[in-house]
Amino acid sequence: MQTHKAKRVEITIEAVMQSRLTDALKKAGVTGYTVLPVLGGSGKSGEWSRAGQVSRASGMVQVICIIRPERLDGLLEGAFAVVERHIGVVSVTDCDVLRAERF
């Protein structure tokens, strides 16, 4: 089966910033993404957990999208404009997809 090169972008950000981030992704031409809740973790500020939180204000989400390589720079510019002033991590990895027309 033939595969096609793509980029997988994972952005972990404060849940309250989710709509700003997804709006920026749409403006950058991203046609699809997945949002996942982040249950906890550890980083520069220490360990944290979503357990016991009443609202999503102190929680985190991860937004994942797979795009064509030529769209990466626009996506990163839009995403970084949102992430740079907030807690967040952006990672980019190479991946292969089966149906390139979907990305």
PDB file of N, CA and C in Angstrom:
ATOM      1  N   MET A   1       0.855  -1.176   0.000  1.00  0.00           N
ATOM      2  CA  MET A   1       0.000   0.000   0.000  1.00  0.00           C
ATOM      3  C   MET A   1       0.899   1.237   0.000  1.00  0.00           C
ATOM      4  N   GLN A   2       0.542   2.233  -0.783  1.00  0.00           N
ATOM      5  CA  GLN A   2       1.352   3.439  -0.889  1.00  0.00           C
ATOM      6  C   GLN A   2       1.073   4.405   0.261  1.00  0.00           C
ATOM      7  N   THR A   3       2.134   4.944   0.822  1.00  0.00           N
ATOM      8  CA  THR A   3       1.996   5.958   1.873  1.00  0.00           C
ATOM      9  C   THR A   3       2.560   7.286   1.373  1.00  0.00           C
ATOM     10  N   HIS A   4       2.184   8.359   2.067  1.00  0.00           N
ATOM     11  CA  HIS A   4       2.585   9.710   1.691  1.00  0.00           C
ATOM     12  C   HIS A   4       3.141  10.420   2.920  1.00  0.00           C
ATOM     13  N   LYS A   5       4.182  11.205   2.720  1.00  0.00           N
ATOM     14  CA  LYS A   5       4.825  11.931   3.815  1.00  0.00           C
ATOM     15  C   LYS A   5       3.901  13.028   4.341  1.00  0.00           C
ATOM     16  N   ALA A   6       3.890  13.186   5.668  1.00  0.00           N
ATOM     17  CA  ALA A   6       3.091  14.221   6.319  1.00  0.00           C
ATOM     18  C   ALA A   6       3.790  14.639   7.608  1.00  0.00           C
ATOM     19  N   LYS A   7       3.253  15.649   8.267  1.00  0.00           N
ATOM     20  CA  LYS A   7       3.761  16.115   9.549  1.00  0.00           C
ATOM     21  C   LYS A   7       2.653  15.974  10.585  1.00  0.00           C
ATOM     22  N   ARG A   8       3.038  15.457  11.745  1.00  0.00           N
ATOM     23  CA  ARG A   8       2.102  15.361  12.873  1.00  0.00           C
ATOM     24  C   ARG A   8       2.507  16.429  13.874  1.00  0.00           C
ATOM     25  N   VAL A   9       1.576  17.301  14.190  1.00  0.00           N
ATOM     26  CA  VAL A   9       1.834  18.398  15.124  1.00  0.00           C
ATOM     27  C   VAL A   9       0.981  18.171  16.359  1.00  0.00           C
ATOM     28  N   GLU A  10       1.640  18.173  17.521  1.00  0.00           N
ATOM     29  CA  GLU A  10       0.949  18.006  18.799  1.00  0.00           C
ATOM     30  C   GLU A  10       1.195  19.256  19.628  1.00  0.00           C
ATOM     31  N   ILE A  11       0.120  19.871  20.069  1.00  0.00           N
ATOM     32  CA  ILE A  11       0.215  21.091  20.853  1.00  0.00           C
ATOM     33  C   ILE A  11      -0.519  20.875  22.167  1.00  0.00           C
ATOM     34  N   THR A  12       0.213  20.949  23.258  1.00  0.00           N
ATOM     35  CA  THR A  12      -0.380  20.850  24.588  1.00  0.00           C
ATOM     36  C   THR A  12      -0.471  22.255  25.137  1.00  0.00           C
ATOM     37  N   ILE A  13      -1.673  22.658  25.547  1.00  0.00           N
ATOM     38  CA  ILE A  13      -1.915  24.036  25.968  1.00  0.00           C
ATOM     39  C   ILE A  13      -3.007  24.060  27.033  1.00  0.00           C
ATOM     40  N   GLU A  14      -3.088  25.158  27.757  1.00  0.00           N
ATOM     41  CA  GLU A  14      -4.138  25.329  28.765  1.00  0.00           C
ATOM     42  C   GLU A  14      -5.510  25.216  28.095  1.00  0.00           C
ATOM     43  N   ALA A  15      -6.410  24.516  28.735  1.00  0.00           N
ATOM     44  CA  ALA A  15      -7.735  24.268  28.149  1.00  0.00           C
ATOM     45  C   ALA A  15      -8.477  25.554  27.798  1.00  0.00           C
ATOM     46  N   VAL A  16      -8.295  26.595  28.584  1.00  0.00           N
ATOM     47  CA  VAL A  16      -9.004  27.845  28.304  1.00  0.00           C
ATOM     48  C   VAL A  16      -8.529  28.502  27.005  1.00  0.00           C
ATOM     49  N   MET A  17      -7.381  28.067  26.481  1.00  0.00           N
ATOM     50  CA  MET A  17      -6.843  28.626  25.236  1.00  0.00           C
ATOM     51  C   MET A  17      -7.204  27.791  24.010  1.00  0.00           C
ATOM     52  N   GLN A  18      -7.946  26.716  24.214  1.00  0.00           N
ATOM     53  CA  GLN A  18      -8.253  25.794  23.118  1.00  0.00           C
ATOM     54  C   GLN A  18      -8.918  26.479  21.928  1.00  0.00           C
ATOM     55  N   SER A  19      -9.932  27.276  22.163  1.00  0.00           N
ATOM     56  CA  SER A  19     -10.644  27.876  21.024  1.00  0.00           C
ATOM     57  C   SER A  19      -9.768  28.877  20.271  1.00  0.00           C
ATOM     58  N   ARG A  20      -8.928  29.616  20.975  1.00  0.00           N
ATOM     59  CA  ARG A  20      -8.003  30.525  20.283  1.00  0.00           C
ATOM     60  C   ARG A  20      -7.035  29.735  19.408  1.00  0.00           C
ATOM     61  N   LEU A  21      -6.555  28.628  19.937  1.00  0.00           N
ATOM     62  CA  LEU A  21      -5.617  27.811  19.178  1.00  0.00           C
ATOM     63  C   LEU A  21      -6.295  27.200  17.961  1.00  0.00           C
ATOM     64  N   THR A  22      -7.452  26.614  18.129  1.00  0.00           N
ATOM     65  CA  THR A  22      -8.112  25.986  16.978  1.00  0.00           C
ATOM     66  C   THR A  22      -8.530  27.035  15.946  1.00  0.00           C
ATOM     67  N   ASP A  23      -8.894  28.234  16.378  1.00  0.00           N
ATOM     68  CA  ASP A  23      -9.178  29.321  15.428  1.00  0.00           C
ATOM     69  C   ASP A  23      -7.928  29.666  14.623  1.00  0.00           C
ATOM     70  N   ALA A  24      -6.775  29.730  15.293  1.00  0.00           N
ATOM     71  CA  ALA A  24      -5.511  30.030  14.607  1.00  0.00           C
ATOM     72  C   ALA A  24      -5.152  28.918  13.620  1.00  0.00           C
ATOM     73  N   LEU A  25      -5.414  27.674  13.993  1.00  0.00           N
ATOM     74  CA  LEU A  25      -5.139  26.567  13.080  1.00  0.00           C
ATOM     75  C   LEU A  25      -6.016  26.641  11.834  1.00  0.00           C
ATOM     76  N   LYS A  26      -7.285  26.956  12.032  1.00  0.00           N
ATOM     77  CA  LYS A  26      -8.191  27.083  10.889  1.00  0.00           C
ATOM     78  C   LYS A  26      -7.734  28.201   9.952  1.00  0.00           C
ATOM     79  N   LYS A  27      -7.318  29.338  10.523  1.00  0.00           N
ATOM     80  CA  LYS A  27      -6.821  30.451   9.702  1.00  0.00           C
ATOM     81  C   LYS A  27      -5.572  30.048   8.923  1.00  0.00           C
ATOM     82  N   ALA A  28      -4.796  29.109   9.469  1.00  0.00           N
ATOM     83  CA  ALA A  28      -3.580  28.632   8.803  1.00  0.00           C
ATOM     84  C   ALA A  28      -3.880  27.552   7.765  1.00  0.00           C
ATOM     85  N   GLY A  29      -5.152  27.220   7.578  1.00  0.00           N
ATOM     86  CA  GLY A  29      -5.531  26.251   6.559  1.00  0.00           C
ATOM     87  C   GLY A  29      -5.640  24.813   7.029  1.00  0.00           C
ATOM     88  N   VAL A  30      -5.595  24.600   8.327  1.00  0.00           N
ATOM     89  CA  VAL A  30      -5.747  23.244   8.861  1.00  0.00           C
ATOM     90  C   VAL A  30      -7.212  22.844   8.743  1.00  0.00           C
ATOM     91  N   THR A  31      -7.460  21.720   8.110  1.00  0.00           N
ATOM     92  CA  THR A  31      -8.844  21.303   7.883  1.00  0.00           C
ATOM     93  C   THR A  31      -9.341  20.271   8.885  1.00  0.00           C
ATOM     94  N   GLY A  32      -8.440  19.736   9.699  1.00  0.00           N
ATOM     95  CA  GLY A  32      -8.864  18.753  10.687  1.00  0.00           C
ATOM     96  C   GLY A  32      -7.893  18.683  11.845  1.00  0.00           C
ATOM     97  N   TYR A  33      -8.422  18.385  12.997  1.00  0.00           N
ATOM     98  CA  TYR A  33      -7.607  18.242  14.201  1.00  0.00           C
ATOM     99  C   TYR A  33      -8.398  17.441  15.219  1.00  0.00           C
ATOM    100  N   THR A  34      -7.706  16.950  16.224  1.00  0.00           N
ATOM    101  CA  THR A  34      -8.325  16.209  17.316  1.00  0.00           C
ATOM    102  C   THR A  34      -7.916  16.872  18.621  1.00  0.00           C
ATOM    103  N   VAL A  35      -8.859  17.029  19.545  1.00  0.00           N
ATOM    104  CA  VAL A  35      -8.583  17.609  20.853  1.00  0.00           C
ATOM    105  C   VAL A  35      -8.770  16.518  21.913  1.00  0.00           C
ATOM    106  N   LEU A  36      -7.736  16.336  22.720  1.00  0.00           N
ATOM    107  CA  LEU A  36      -7.762  15.330  23.777  1.00  0.00           C
ATOM    108  C   LEU A  36      -7.557  15.985  25.135  1.00  0.00           C
ATOM    109  N   PRO A  37      -8.241  15.511  26.175  1.00  0.00           N
ATOM    110  CA  PRO A  37      -7.969  16.028  27.515  1.00  0.00           C
ATOM    111  C   PRO A  37      -6.622  15.498  28.011  1.00  0.00           C
ATOM    112  N   VAL A  38      -5.898  16.320  28.729  1.00  0.00           N
ATOM    113  CA  VAL A  38      -4.649  15.899  29.348  1.00  0.00           C
ATOM    114  C   VAL A  38      -4.937  15.713  30.833  1.00  0.00           C
ATOM    115  N   LEU A  39      -4.664  14.551  31.362  1.00  0.00           N
ATOM    116  CA  LEU A  39      -5.031  14.218  32.735  1.00  0.00           C
ATOM    117  C   LEU A  39      -4.029  14.690  33.775  1.00  0.00           C
ATOM    118  N   GLY A  40      -2.809  14.912  33.370  1.00  0.00           N
ATOM    119  CA  GLY A  40      -1.779  15.358  34.299  1.00  0.00           C
ATOM    120  C   GLY A  40      -0.430  15.251  33.654  1.00  0.00           C
ATOM    121  N   GLY A  41       0.585  15.667  34.398  1.00  0.00           N
ATOM    122  CA  GLY A  41       1.934  15.581  33.866  1.00  0.00           C
ATOM    123  C   GLY A  41       2.925  16.273  34.777  1.00  0.00           C
ATOM    124  N   SER A  42       4.088  16.486  34.235  1.00  0.00           N
ATOM    125  CA  SER A  42       5.144  17.154  34.962  1.00  0.00           C
ATOM    126  C   SER A  42       5.967  17.939  33.965  1.00  0.00           C
ATOM    127  N   GLY A  43       6.395  19.113  34.368  1.00  0.00           N
ATOM    128  CA  GLY A  43       7.179  19.958  33.483  1.00  0.00           C
ATOM    129  C   GLY A  43       7.973  20.967  34.270  1.00  0.00           C
ATOM    130  N   LYS A  44       8.294  22.068  33.621  1.00  0.00           N
ATOM    131  CA  LYS A  44       9.103  23.133  34.214  1.00  0.00           C
ATOM    132  C   LYS A  44       8.532  23.629  35.538  1.00  0.00           C
ATOM    133  N   SER A  45       7.222  23.668  35.634  1.00  0.00           N
ATOM    134  CA  SER A  45       6.562  24.167  36.853  1.00  0.00           C
ATOM    135  C   SER A  45       6.281  23.069  37.878  1.00  0.00           C
ATOM    136  N   GLY A  46       6.703  21.851  37.607  1.00  0.00           N
ATOM    137  CA  GLY A  46       6.471  20.741  38.526  1.00  0.00           C
ATOM    138  C   GLY A  46       5.315  19.866  38.095  1.00  0.00           C
ATOM    139  N   GLU A  47       4.954  18.940  38.970  1.00  0.00           N
ATOM    140  CA  GLU A  47       3.868  18.009  38.673  1.00  0.00           C
ATOM    141  C   GLU A  47       2.505  18.666  38.865  1.00  0.00           C
ATOM    142  N   TRP A  48       1.532  18.192  38.081  1.00  0.00           N
ATOM    143  CA  TRP A  48       0.166  18.662  38.235  1.00  0.00           C
ATOM    144  C   TRP A  48      -0.772  17.531  37.820  1.00  0.00           C
ATOM    145  N   SER A  49      -2.020  17.647  38.277  1.00  0.00           N
ATOM    146  CA  SER A  49      -3.016  16.647  37.946  1.00  0.00           C
ATOM    147  C   SER A  49      -4.366  17.321  37.791  1.00  0.00           C
ATOM    148  N   ARG A  50      -5.155  16.809  36.898  1.00  0.00           N
ATOM    149  CA  ARG A  50      -6.507  17.321  36.703  1.00  0.00           C
ATOM    150  C   ARG A  50      -7.451  16.792  37.789  1.00  0.00           C
ATOM    151  N   ALA A  51      -7.038  15.771  38.517  1.00  0.00           N
ATOM    152  CA  ALA A  51      -7.877  15.158  39.549  1.00  0.00           C
ATOM    153  C   ALA A  51      -8.327  16.199  40.565  1.00  0.00           C
ATOM    154  N   GLY A  52      -9.602  16.209  40.844  1.00  0.00           N
ATOM    155  CA  GLY A  52     -10.154  17.111  41.836  1.00  0.00           C
ATOM    156  C   GLY A  52     -10.465  18.508  41.329  1.00  0.00           C
ATOM    157  N   GLN A  53     -10.190  18.785  40.065  1.00  0.00           N
ATOM    158  CA  GLN A  53     -10.478  20.106  39.515  1.00  0.00           C
ATOM    159  C   GLN A  53     -11.967  20.215  39.207  1.00  0.00           C
ATOM    160  N   VAL A  54     -12.570  21.296  39.624  1.00  0.00           N
ATOM    161  CA  VAL A  54     -13.994  21.498  39.390  1.00  0.00           C
ATOM    162  C   VAL A  54     -14.247  22.029  37.984  1.00  0.00           C
ATOM    163  N   SER A  55     -13.397  22.925  37.519  1.00  0.00           N
ATOM    164  CA  SER A  55     -13.579  23.492  36.187  1.00  0.00           C
ATOM    165  C   SER A  55     -12.405  23.116  35.302  1.00  0.00           C
ATOM    166  N   ARG A  56     -12.512  23.425  34.023  1.00  0.00           N
ATOM    167  CA  ARG A  56     -11.414  23.140  33.112  1.00  0.00           C
ATOM    168  C   ARG A  56     -10.388  24.258  33.070  1.00  0.00           C
ATOM    169  N   ALA A  57     -10.570  25.294  33.896  1.00  0.00           N
ATOM    170  CA  ALA A  57      -9.690  26.454  33.864  1.00  0.00           C
ATOM    171  C   ALA A  57      -8.231  26.114  34.139  1.00  0.00           C
ATOM    172  N   SER A  58      -7.976  25.154  34.983  1.00  0.00           N
ATOM    173  CA  SER A  58      -6.586  24.825  35.291  1.00  0.00           C
ATOM    174  C   SER A  58      -6.121  23.564  34.578  1.00  0.00           C
ATOM    175  N   GLY A  59      -6.943  23.041  33.681  1.00  0.00           N
ATOM    176  CA  GLY A  59      -6.590  21.827  32.949  1.00  0.00           C
ATOM    177  C   GLY A  59      -5.842  22.129  31.666  1.00  0.00           C
ATOM    178  N   MET A  60      -5.413  21.069  31.029  1.00  0.00           N
ATOM    179  CA  MET A  60      -4.685  21.168  29.771  1.00  0.00           C
ATOM    180  C   MET A  60      -5.374  20.281  28.731  1.00  0.00           C
ATOM    181  N   VAL A  61      -5.175  20.626  27.459  1.00  0.00           N
ATOM    182  CA  VAL A  61      -5.646  19.806  26.353  1.00  0.00           C
ATOM    183  C   VAL A  61      -4.498  19.612  25.383  1.00  0.00           C
ATOM    184  N   GLN A  62      -4.629  18.596  24.562  1.00  0.00           N
ATOM    185  CA  GLN A  62      -3.663  18.399  23.493  1.00  0.00           C
ATOM    186  C   GLN A  62      -4.414  18.423  22.175  1.00  0.00           C
ATOM    187  N   VAL A  63      -3.951  19.276  21.273  1.00  0.00           N
ATOM    188  CA  VAL A  63      -4.533  19.387  19.944  1.00  0.00           C
ATOM    189  C   VAL A  63      -3.556  18.722  18.975  1.00  0.00           C
ATOM    190  N   ILE A  64      -4.051  17.749  18.231  1.00  0.00           N
ATOM    191  CA  ILE A  64      -3.217  16.983  17.309  1.00  0.00           C
ATOM    192  C   ILE A  64      -3.743  17.175  15.894  1.00  0.00           C
ATOM    193  N   CYS A  65      -2.839  17.440  14.979  1.00  0.00           N
ATOM    194  CA  CYS A  65      -3.248  17.510  13.584  1.00  0.00           C
ATOM    195  C   CYS A  65      -2.153  16.928  12.701  1.00  0.00           C
ATOM    196  N   ILE A  66      -2.565  16.424  11.577  1.00  0.00           N
ATOM    197  CA  ILE A  66      -1.651  15.887  10.578  1.00  0.00           C
ATOM    198  C   ILE A  66      -1.857  16.708   9.316  1.00  0.00           C
ATOM    199  N   ILE A  67      -0.738  17.216   8.801  1.00  0.00           N
ATOM    200  CA  ILE A  67      -0.824  18.126   7.656  1.00  0.00           C
ATOM    201  C   ILE A  67       0.231  17.783   6.615  1.00  0.00           C
ATOM    202  N   ARG A  68       0.075  18.352   5.450  1.00  0.00           N
ATOM    203  CA  ARG A  68       1.094  18.235   4.416  1.00  0.00           C
ATOM    204  C   ARG A  68       2.306  19.072   4.827  1.00  0.00           C
ATOM    205  N   PRO A  69       3.488  18.606   4.511  1.00  0.00           N
ATOM    206  CA  PRO A  69       4.704  19.318   4.930  1.00  0.00           C
ATOM    207  C   PRO A  69       4.748  20.790   4.506  1.00  0.00           C
ATOM    208  N   GLU A  70       4.232  21.112   3.351  1.00  0.00           N
ATOM    209  CA  GLU A  70       4.288  22.499   2.877  1.00  0.00           C
ATOM    210  C   GLU A  70       3.394  23.451   3.680  1.00  0.00           C
ATOM    211  N   ARG A  71       2.498  22.930   4.495  1.00  0.00           N
ATOM    212  CA  ARG A  71       1.625  23.761   5.335  1.00  0.00           C
ATOM    213  C   ARG A  71       2.189  23.987   6.743  1.00  0.00           C
ATOM    214  N   LEU A  72       3.304  23.351   7.050  1.00  0.00           N
ATOM    215  CA  LEU A  72       3.832  23.382   8.415  1.00  0.00           C
ATOM    216  C   LEU A  72       4.187  24.787   8.900  1.00  0.00           C
ATOM    217  N   ASP A  73       4.899  25.562   8.107  1.00  0.00           N
ATOM    218  CA  ASP A  73       5.332  26.885   8.564  1.00  0.00           C
ATOM    219  C   ASP A  73       4.153  27.782   8.936  1.00  0.00           C
ATOM    220  N   GLY A  74       3.116  27.799   8.120  1.00  0.00           N
ATOM    221  CA  GLY A  74       1.934  28.612   8.432  1.00  0.00           C
ATOM    222  C   GLY A  74       1.252  28.161   9.703  1.00  0.00           C
ATOM    223  N   LEU A  75       1.161  26.847   9.885  1.00  0.00           N
ATOM    224  CA  LEU A  75       0.559  26.313  11.108  1.00  0.00           C
ATOM    225  C   LEU A  75       1.369  26.728  12.329  1.00  0.00           C
ATOM    226  N   LEU A  76       2.693  26.570  12.262  1.00  0.00           N
ATOM    227  CA  LEU A  76       3.531  26.905  13.408  1.00  0.00           C
ATOM    228  C   LEU A  76       3.485  28.393  13.745  1.00  0.00           C
ATOM    229  N   GLU A  77       3.448  29.247  12.742  1.00  0.00           N
ATOM    230  CA  GLU A  77       3.340  30.688  12.997  1.00  0.00           C
ATOM    231  C   GLU A  77       2.042  31.009  13.719  1.00  0.00           C
ATOM    232  N   GLY A  78       0.935  30.466  13.240  1.00  0.00           N
ATOM    233  CA  GLY A  78      -0.359  30.704  13.875  1.00  0.00           C
ATOM    234  C   GLY A  78      -0.429  30.132  15.279  1.00  0.00           C
ATOM    235  N   ALA A  79       0.073  28.928  15.452  1.00  0.00           N
ATOM    236  CA  ALA A  79       0.038  28.282  16.767  1.00  0.00           C
ATOM    237  C   ALA A  79       0.939  29.002  17.757  1.00  0.00           C
ATOM    238  N   PHE A  80       2.129  29.395  17.317  1.00  0.00           N
ATOM    239  CA  PHE A  80       3.062  30.031  18.237  1.00  0.00           C
ATOM    240  C   PHE A  80       2.548  31.384  18.708  1.00  0.00           C
ATOM    241  N   ALA A  81       1.790  32.074  17.878  1.00  0.00           N
ATOM    242  CA  ALA A  81       1.203  33.350  18.296  1.00  0.00           C
ATOM    243  C   ALA A  81       0.285  33.155  19.497  1.00  0.00           C
ATOM    244  N   VAL A  82      -0.322  31.989  19.622  1.00  0.00           N
ATOM    245  CA  VAL A  82      -1.196  31.681  20.761  1.00  0.00           C
ATOM    246  C   VAL A  82      -0.386  31.105  21.924  1.00  0.00           C
ATOM    247  N   VAL A  83       0.526  30.201  21.631  1.00  0.00           N
ATOM    248  CA  VAL A  83       1.240  29.461  22.670  1.00  0.00           C
ATOM    249  C   VAL A  83       2.322  30.291  23.361  1.00  0.00           C
ATOM    250  N   GLU A  84       2.949  31.222  22.669  1.00  0.00           N
ATOM    251  CA  GLU A  84       4.139  31.884  23.204  1.00  0.00           C
ATOM    252  C   GLU A  84       3.942  32.572  24.551  1.00  0.00           C
ATOM    253  N   ARG A  85       2.757  33.019  24.874  1.00  0.00           N
ATOM    254  CA  ARG A  85       2.510  33.726  26.138  1.00  0.00           C
ATOM    255  C   ARG A  85       1.828  32.861  27.189  1.00  0.00           C
ATOM    256  N   HIS A  86       1.705  31.594  26.907  1.00  0.00           N
ATOM    257  CA  HIS A  86       0.983  30.698  27.803  1.00  0.00           C
ATOM    258  C   HIS A  86       1.788  29.425  28.028  1.00  0.00           C
ATOM    259  N   ILE A  87       1.348  28.635  28.980  1.00  0.00           N
ATOM    260  CA  ILE A  87       1.943  27.320  29.178  1.00  0.00           C
ATOM    261  C   ILE A  87       1.610  26.485  27.955  1.00  0.00           C
ATOM    262  N   GLY A  88       2.595  25.846  27.388  1.00  0.00           N
ATOM    263  CA  GLY A  88       2.308  25.021  26.230  1.00  0.00           C
ATOM    264  C   GLY A  88       3.550  24.417  25.629  1.00  0.00           C
ATOM    265  N   VAL A  89       3.356  23.319  24.929  1.00  0.00           N
ATOM    266  CA  VAL A  89       4.430  22.610  24.255  1.00  0.00           C
ATOM    267  C   VAL A  89       3.969  22.292  22.841  1.00  0.00           C
ATOM    268  N   VAL A  90       4.853  22.523  21.878  1.00  0.00           N
ATOM    269  CA  VAL A  90       4.559  22.199  20.484  1.00  0.00           C
ATOM    270  C   VAL A  90       5.610  21.204  20.012  1.00  0.00           C
ATOM    271  N   SER A  91       5.164  20.094  19.447  1.00  0.00           N
ATOM    272  CA  SER A  91       6.113  19.133  18.873  1.00  0.00           C
ATOM    273  C   SER A  91       5.679  18.781  17.453  1.00  0.00           C
ATOM    274  N   VAL A  92       6.682  18.490  16.628  1.00  0.00           N
ATOM    275  CA  VAL A  92       6.439  18.147  15.231  1.00  0.00           C
ATOM    276  C   VAL A  92       7.204  16.861  14.932  1.00  0.00           C
ATOM    277  N   THR A  93       6.515  15.901  14.352  1.00  0.00           N
ATOM    278  CA  THR A  93       7.173  14.660  13.954  1.00  0.00           C
ATOM    279  C   THR A  93       6.782  14.306  12.522  1.00  0.00           C
ATOM    280  N   ASP A  94       7.651  13.567  11.873  1.00  0.00           N
ATOM    281  CA  ASP A  94       7.348  13.059  10.537  1.00  0.00           C
ATOM    282  C   ASP A  94       6.437  11.851  10.672  1.00  0.00           C
ATOM    283  N   CYS A  95       5.514  11.721   9.741  1.00  0.00           N
ATOM    284  CA  CYS A  95       4.649  10.543   9.722  1.00  0.00           C
ATOM    285  C   CYS A  95       4.284  10.213   8.285  1.00  0.00           C
ATOM    286  N   ASP A  96       3.659   9.100   8.100  1.00  0.00           N
ATOM    287  CA  ASP A  96       3.170   8.666   6.801  1.00  0.00           C
ATOM    288  C   ASP A  96       1.670   8.451   6.898  1.00  0.00           C
ATOM    289  N   VAL A  97       0.967   8.834   5.849  1.00  0.00           N
ATOM    290  CA  VAL A  97      -0.484   8.650   5.822  1.00  0.00           C
ATOM    291  C   VAL A  97      -0.865   7.833   4.588  1.00  0.00           C
ATOM    292  N   LEU A  98      -2.014   7.195   4.657  1.00  0.00           N
ATOM    293  CA  LEU A  98      -2.481   6.375   3.535  1.00  0.00           C
ATOM    294  C   LEU A  98      -3.292   7.169   2.529  1.00  0.00           C
ATOM    295  N   ARG A  99      -4.074   8.129   2.985  1.00  0.00           N
ATOM    296  CA  ARG A  99      -4.954   8.872   2.081  1.00  0.00           C
ATOM    297  C   ARG A  99      -4.557  10.350   2.095  1.00  0.00           C
ATOM    298  N   ALA A 100      -3.582  10.720   1.292  1.00  0.00           N
ATOM    299  CA  ALA A 100      -3.025  12.064   1.289  1.00  0.00           C
ATOM    300  C   ALA A 100      -4.068  13.133   0.966  1.00  0.00           C
ATOM    301  N   GLU A 101      -5.094  12.800   0.211  1.00  0.00           N
ATOM    302  CA  GLU A 101      -6.104  13.793  -0.174  1.00  0.00           C
ATOM    303  C   GLU A 101      -6.893  14.329   1.027  1.00  0.00           C
ATOM    304  N   ARG A 102      -6.818  13.659   2.159  1.00  0.00           N
ATOM    305  CA  ARG A 102      -7.522  14.108   3.370  1.00  0.00           C
ATOM    306  C   ARG A 102      -6.757  15.161   4.145  1.00  0.00           C
ATOM    307  N   PHE A 103      -5.524  15.429   3.749  1.00  0.00           N
ATOM    308  CA  PHE A 103      -4.690  16.356   4.501  1.00  0.00           C
ATOM    309  C   PHE A 103      -4.263  17.503   3.633  1.00  0.00           C
TER     310      PHE A 103
END
